[in-house]
Coordinates of N, CA and C in Angstrom, one line a residue:
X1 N -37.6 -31.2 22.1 CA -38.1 -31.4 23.4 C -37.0 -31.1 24.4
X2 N -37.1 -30.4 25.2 CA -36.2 -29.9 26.3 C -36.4 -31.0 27.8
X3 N -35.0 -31.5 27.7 CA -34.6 -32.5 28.6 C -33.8 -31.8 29.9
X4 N -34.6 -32.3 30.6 CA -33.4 -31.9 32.0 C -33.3 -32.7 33.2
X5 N -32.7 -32.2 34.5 CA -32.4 -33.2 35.3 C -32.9 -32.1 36.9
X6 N -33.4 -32.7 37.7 CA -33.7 -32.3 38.7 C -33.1 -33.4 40.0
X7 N -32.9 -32.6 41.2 CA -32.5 -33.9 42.3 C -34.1 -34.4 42.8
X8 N -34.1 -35.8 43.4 CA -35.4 -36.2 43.3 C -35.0 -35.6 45.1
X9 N -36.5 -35.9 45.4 CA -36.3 -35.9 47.2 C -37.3 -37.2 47.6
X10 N -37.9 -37.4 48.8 CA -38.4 -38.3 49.3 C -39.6 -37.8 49.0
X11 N -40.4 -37.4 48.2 CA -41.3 -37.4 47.9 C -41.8 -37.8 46.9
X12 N -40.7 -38.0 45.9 CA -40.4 -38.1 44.7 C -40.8 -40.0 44.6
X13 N -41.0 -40.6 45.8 CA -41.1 -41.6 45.9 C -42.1 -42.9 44.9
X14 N -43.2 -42.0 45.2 CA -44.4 -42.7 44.6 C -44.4 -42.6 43.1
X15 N -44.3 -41.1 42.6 CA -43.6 -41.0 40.9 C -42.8 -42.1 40.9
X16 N -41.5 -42.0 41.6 CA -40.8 -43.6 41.1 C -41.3 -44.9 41.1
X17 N -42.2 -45.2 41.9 CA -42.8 -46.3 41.7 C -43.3 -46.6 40.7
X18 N -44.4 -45.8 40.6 CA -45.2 -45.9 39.4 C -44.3 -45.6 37.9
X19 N -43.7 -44.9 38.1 CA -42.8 -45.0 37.2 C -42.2 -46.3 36.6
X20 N -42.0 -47.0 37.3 CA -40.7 -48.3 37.0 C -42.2 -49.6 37.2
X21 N -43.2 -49.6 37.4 CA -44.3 -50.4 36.8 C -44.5 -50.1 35.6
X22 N -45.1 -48.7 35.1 CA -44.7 -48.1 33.8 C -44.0 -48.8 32.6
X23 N -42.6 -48.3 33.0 CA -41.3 -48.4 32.1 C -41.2 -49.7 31.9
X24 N -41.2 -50.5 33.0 CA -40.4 -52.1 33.1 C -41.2 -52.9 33.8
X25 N -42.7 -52.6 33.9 CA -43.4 -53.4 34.9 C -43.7 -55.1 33.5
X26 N -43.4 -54.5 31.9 CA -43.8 -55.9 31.4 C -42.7 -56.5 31.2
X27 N -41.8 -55.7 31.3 CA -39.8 -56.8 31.7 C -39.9 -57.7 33.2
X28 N -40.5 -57.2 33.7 CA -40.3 -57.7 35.2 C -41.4 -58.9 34.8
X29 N -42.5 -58.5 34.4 CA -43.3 -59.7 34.5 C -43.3 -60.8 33.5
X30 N -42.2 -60.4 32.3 CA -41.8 -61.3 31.3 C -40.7 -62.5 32.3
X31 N -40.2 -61.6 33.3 CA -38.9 -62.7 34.0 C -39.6 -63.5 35.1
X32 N -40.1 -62.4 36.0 CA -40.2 -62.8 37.5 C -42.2 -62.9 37.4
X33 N -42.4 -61.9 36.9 CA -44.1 -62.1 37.5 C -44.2 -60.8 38.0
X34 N -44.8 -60.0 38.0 CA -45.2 -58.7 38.3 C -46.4 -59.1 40.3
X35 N -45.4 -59.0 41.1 CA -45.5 -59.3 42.5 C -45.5 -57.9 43.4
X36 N -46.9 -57.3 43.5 CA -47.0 -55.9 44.2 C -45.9 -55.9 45.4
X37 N -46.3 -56.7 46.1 CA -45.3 -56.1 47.8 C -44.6 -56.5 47.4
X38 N -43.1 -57.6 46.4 CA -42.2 -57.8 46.3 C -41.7 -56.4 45.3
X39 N -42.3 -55.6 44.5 CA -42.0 -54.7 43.7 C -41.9 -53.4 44.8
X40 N -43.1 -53.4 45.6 CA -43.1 -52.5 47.0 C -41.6 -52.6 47.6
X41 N -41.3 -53.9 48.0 CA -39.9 -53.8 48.9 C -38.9 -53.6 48.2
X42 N -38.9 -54.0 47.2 CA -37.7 -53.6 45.9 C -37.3 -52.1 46.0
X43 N -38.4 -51.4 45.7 CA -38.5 -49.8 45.8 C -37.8 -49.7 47.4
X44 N -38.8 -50.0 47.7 CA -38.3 -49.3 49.2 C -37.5 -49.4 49.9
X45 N -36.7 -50.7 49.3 CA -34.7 -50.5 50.1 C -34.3 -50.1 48.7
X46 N -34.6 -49.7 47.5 CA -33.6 -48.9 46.4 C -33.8 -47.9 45.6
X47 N -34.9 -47.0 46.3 CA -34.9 -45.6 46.1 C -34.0 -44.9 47.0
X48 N -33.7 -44.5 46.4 CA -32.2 -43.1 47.2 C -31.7 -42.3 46.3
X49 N -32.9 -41.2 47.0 CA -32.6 -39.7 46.6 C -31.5 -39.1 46.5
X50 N -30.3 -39.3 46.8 CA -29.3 -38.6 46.7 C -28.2 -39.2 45.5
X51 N -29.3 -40.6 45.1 CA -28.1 -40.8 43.6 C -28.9 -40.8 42.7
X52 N -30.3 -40.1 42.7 CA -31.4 -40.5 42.2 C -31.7 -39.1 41.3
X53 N -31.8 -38.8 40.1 CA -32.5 -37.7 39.3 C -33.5 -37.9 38.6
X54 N -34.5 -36.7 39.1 CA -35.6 -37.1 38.0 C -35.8 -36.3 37.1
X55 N -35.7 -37.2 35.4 CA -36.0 -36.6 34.3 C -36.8 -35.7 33.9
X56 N -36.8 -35.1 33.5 CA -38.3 -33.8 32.7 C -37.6 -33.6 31.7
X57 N -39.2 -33.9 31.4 CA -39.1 -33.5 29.7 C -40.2 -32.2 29.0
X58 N -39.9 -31.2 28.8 CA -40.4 -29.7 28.8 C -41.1 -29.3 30.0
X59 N -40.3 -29.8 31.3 CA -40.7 -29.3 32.8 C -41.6 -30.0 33.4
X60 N -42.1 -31.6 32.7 CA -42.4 -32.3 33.2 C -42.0 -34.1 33.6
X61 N -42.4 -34.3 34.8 CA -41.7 -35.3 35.5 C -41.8 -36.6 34.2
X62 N -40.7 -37.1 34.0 CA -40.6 -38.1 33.2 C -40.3 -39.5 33.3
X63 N -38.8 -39.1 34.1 CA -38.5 -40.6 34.2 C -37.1 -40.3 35.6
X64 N -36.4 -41.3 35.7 CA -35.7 -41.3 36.5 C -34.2 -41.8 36.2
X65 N -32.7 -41.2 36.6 CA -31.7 -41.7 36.4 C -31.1 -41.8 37.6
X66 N -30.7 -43.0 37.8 CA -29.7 -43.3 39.1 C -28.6 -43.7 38.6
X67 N -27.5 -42.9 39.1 CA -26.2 -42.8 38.9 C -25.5 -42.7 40.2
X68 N -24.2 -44.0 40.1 CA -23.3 -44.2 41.2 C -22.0 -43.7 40.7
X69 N -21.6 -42.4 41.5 CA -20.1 -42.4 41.0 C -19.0 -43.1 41.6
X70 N -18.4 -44.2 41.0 CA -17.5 -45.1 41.9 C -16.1 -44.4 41.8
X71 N -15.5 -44.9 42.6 CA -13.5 -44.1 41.7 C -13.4 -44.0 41.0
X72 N -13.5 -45.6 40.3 CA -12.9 -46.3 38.7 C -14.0 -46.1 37.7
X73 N -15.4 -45.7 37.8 CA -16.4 -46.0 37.0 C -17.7 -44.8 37.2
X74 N -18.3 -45.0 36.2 CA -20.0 -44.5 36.1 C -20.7 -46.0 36.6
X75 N -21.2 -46.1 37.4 CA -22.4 -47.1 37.3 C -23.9 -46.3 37.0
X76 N -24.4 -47.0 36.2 CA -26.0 -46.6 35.6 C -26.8 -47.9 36.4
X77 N -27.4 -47.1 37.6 CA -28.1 -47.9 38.2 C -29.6 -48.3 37.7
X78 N -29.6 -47.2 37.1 CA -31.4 -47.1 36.7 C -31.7 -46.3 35.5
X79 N -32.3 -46.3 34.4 CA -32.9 -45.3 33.2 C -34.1 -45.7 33.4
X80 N -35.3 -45.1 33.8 CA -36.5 -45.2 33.0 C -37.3 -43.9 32.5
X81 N -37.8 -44.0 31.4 CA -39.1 -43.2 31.0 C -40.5 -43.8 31.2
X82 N -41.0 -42.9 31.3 CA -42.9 -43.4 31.1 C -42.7 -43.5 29.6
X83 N -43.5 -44.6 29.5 CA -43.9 -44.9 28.0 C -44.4 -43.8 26.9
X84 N -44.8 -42.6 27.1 CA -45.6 -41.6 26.6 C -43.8 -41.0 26.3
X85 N -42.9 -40.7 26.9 CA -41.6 -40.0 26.9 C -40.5 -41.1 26.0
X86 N -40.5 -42.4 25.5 CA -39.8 -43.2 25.4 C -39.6 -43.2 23.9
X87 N -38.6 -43.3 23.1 CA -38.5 -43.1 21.9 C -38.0 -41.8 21.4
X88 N -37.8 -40.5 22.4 CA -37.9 -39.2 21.9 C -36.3 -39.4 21.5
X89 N -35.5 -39.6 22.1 CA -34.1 -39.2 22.5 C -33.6 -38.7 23.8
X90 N -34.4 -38.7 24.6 CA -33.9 -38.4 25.7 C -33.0 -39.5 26.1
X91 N -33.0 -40.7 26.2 CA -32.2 -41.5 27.2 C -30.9 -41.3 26.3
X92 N -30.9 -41.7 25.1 CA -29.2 -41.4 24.4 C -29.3 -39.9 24.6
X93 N -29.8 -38.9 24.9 CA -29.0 -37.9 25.5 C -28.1 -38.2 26.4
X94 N -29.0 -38.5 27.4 CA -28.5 -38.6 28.6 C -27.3 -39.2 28.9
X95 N -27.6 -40.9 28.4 CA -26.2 -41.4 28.3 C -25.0 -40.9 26.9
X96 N -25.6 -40.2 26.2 CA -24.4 -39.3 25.9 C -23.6 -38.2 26.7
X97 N -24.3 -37.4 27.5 CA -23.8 -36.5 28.3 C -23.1 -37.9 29.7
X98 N -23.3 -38.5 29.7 CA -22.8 -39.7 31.4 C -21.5 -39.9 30.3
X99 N -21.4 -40.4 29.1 CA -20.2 -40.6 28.4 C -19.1 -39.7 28.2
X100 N -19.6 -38.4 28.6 CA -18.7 -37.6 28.3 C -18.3 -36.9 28.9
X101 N -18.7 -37.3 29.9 CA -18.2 -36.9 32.1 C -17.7 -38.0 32.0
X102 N -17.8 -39.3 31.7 CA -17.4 -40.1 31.8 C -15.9 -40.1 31.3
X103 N -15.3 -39.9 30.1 CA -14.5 -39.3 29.4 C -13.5 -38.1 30.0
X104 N -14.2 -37.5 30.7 CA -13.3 -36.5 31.2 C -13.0 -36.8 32.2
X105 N -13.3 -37.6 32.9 CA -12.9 -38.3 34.1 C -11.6 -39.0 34.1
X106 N -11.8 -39.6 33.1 CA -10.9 -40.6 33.0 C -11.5 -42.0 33.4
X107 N -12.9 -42.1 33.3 CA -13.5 -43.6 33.6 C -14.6 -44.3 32.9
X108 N -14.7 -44.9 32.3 CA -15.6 -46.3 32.0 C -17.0 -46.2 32.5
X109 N -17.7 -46.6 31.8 CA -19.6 -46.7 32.3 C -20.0 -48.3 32.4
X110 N -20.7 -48.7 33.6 CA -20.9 -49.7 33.6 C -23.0 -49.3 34.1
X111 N -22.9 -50.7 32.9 CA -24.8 -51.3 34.0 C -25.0 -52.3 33.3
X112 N -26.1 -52.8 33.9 CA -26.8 -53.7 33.3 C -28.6 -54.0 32.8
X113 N -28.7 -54.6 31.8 CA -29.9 -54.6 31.5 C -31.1 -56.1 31.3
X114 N -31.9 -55.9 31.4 CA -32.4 -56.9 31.0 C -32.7 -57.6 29.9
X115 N -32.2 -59.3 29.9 CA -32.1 -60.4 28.5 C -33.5 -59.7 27.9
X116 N -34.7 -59.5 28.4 CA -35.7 -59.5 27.7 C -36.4 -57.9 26.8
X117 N -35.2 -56.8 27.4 CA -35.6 -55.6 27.5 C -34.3 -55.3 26.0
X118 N -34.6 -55.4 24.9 CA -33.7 -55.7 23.6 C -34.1 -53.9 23.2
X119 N -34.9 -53.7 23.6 CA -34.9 -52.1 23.0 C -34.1 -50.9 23.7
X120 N -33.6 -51.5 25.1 CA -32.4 -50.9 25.9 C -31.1 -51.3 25.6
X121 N -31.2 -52.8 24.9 CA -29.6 -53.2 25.1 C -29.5 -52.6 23.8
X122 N -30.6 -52.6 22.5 CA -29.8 -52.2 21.2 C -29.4 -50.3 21.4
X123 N -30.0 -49.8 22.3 CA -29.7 -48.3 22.7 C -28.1 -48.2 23.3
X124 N -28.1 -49.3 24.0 CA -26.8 -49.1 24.6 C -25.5 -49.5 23.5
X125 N -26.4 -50.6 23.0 CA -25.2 -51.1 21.9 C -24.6 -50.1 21.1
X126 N -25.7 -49.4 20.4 CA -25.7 -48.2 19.4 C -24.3 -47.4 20.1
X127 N -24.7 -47.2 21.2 CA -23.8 -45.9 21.9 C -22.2 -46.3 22.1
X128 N -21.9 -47.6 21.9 CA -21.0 -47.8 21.8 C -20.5 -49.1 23.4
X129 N -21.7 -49.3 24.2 CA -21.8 -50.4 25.5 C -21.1 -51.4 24.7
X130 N -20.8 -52.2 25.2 CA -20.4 -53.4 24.8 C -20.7 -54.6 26.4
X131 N -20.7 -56.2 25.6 CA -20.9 -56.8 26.6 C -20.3 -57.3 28.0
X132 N -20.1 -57.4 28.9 CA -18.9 -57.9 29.9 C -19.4 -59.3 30.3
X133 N -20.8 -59.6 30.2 CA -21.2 -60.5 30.9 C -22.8 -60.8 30.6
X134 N -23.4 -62.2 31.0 CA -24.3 -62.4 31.0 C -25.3 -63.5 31.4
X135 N -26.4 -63.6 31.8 CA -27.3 -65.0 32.4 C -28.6 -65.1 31.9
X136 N -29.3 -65.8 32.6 CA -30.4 -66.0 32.0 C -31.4 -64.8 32.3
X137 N -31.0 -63.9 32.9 CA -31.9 -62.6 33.2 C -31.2 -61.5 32.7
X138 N -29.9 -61.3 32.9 CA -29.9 -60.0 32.7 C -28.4 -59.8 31.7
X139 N -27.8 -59.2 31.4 CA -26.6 -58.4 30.4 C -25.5 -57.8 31.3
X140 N -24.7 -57.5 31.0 CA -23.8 -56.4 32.0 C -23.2 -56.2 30.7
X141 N -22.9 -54.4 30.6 CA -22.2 -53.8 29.9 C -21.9 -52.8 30.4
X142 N -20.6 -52.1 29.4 CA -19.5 -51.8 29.8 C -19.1 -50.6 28.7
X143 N -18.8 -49.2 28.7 CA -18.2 -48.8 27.6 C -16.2 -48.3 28.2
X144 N -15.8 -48.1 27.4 CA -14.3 -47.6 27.9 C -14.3 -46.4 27.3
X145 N -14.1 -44.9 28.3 CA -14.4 -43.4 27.5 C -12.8 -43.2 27.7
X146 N -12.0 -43.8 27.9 CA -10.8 -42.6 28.6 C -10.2 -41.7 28.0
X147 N -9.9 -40.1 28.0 CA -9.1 -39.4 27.4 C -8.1 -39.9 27.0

């Protein structure tokens, strides 16, 4: 399956929504409760298209990655697939390729995941994430790539 990356725009908006009900709407509702206008305003101060790519998977819209490039770091703001896309390999692509910009940088990947979402954290584990931190909701991890 051919994976790629497109820039999202403001259009792209409602795909993300639906998207991240999708992907994480039974994480959210395992923590918090699945709350439309609080998921509405969530979206709509933390969609931004310009740190924001959307996935395709053989030229079709898939999922979404938000990536912050800090000085010191990769932050992984966001990975989702639609459920139909999830299991292929794409996401350890992806954060294989973030690890190895990451690496040539000279910097570290950081994010975080959710306590209840174990089939992301063992993906990250696998990849070599380790833990920095943690609560009763969510994980923080961390890999160290440097040349």
């Amino acid at each position: 399956m051919e994976v790629g990356l497109r820039d999202a725009t403001p259009a792209d908006s409602d795909f993300c929504f639906a998207l991240h009900e999708a992907a994480l709407g039974p994480y959210v509702t395992a923590v918090w409760g699945w709350d439309e206008a609080v998921q509405r305003d969530f979206h709509a101060r933390g969609f931004d298209p310009p740190h924001t790519k959307i996935i395709t998977m053989n030229g079709v819209d898939a999922g979404r990655l938000d990536v912050e490039r800090r000085p010191d770091e990769l932050y992984v703001g966001l990975i989702e697939l639609l459920p139909a896309y999830q299991g292929k390999g794409a996401g350890g692509r992806l954060l294989r390729d973030l690890i190895a910009e990451a690496a040539a940088r000279g910097q570290a990947i950081c994010l975080e995941v959710l306590v209840v979402n174990t089939r992301a954290y063992d993906l990250y584990a696998r990849l070599g994430f380790r833990e920095t931190g943690r609560d009763d909701l969510k994980v923080w991890m961390r890999i160290e790539v440097y040349r």
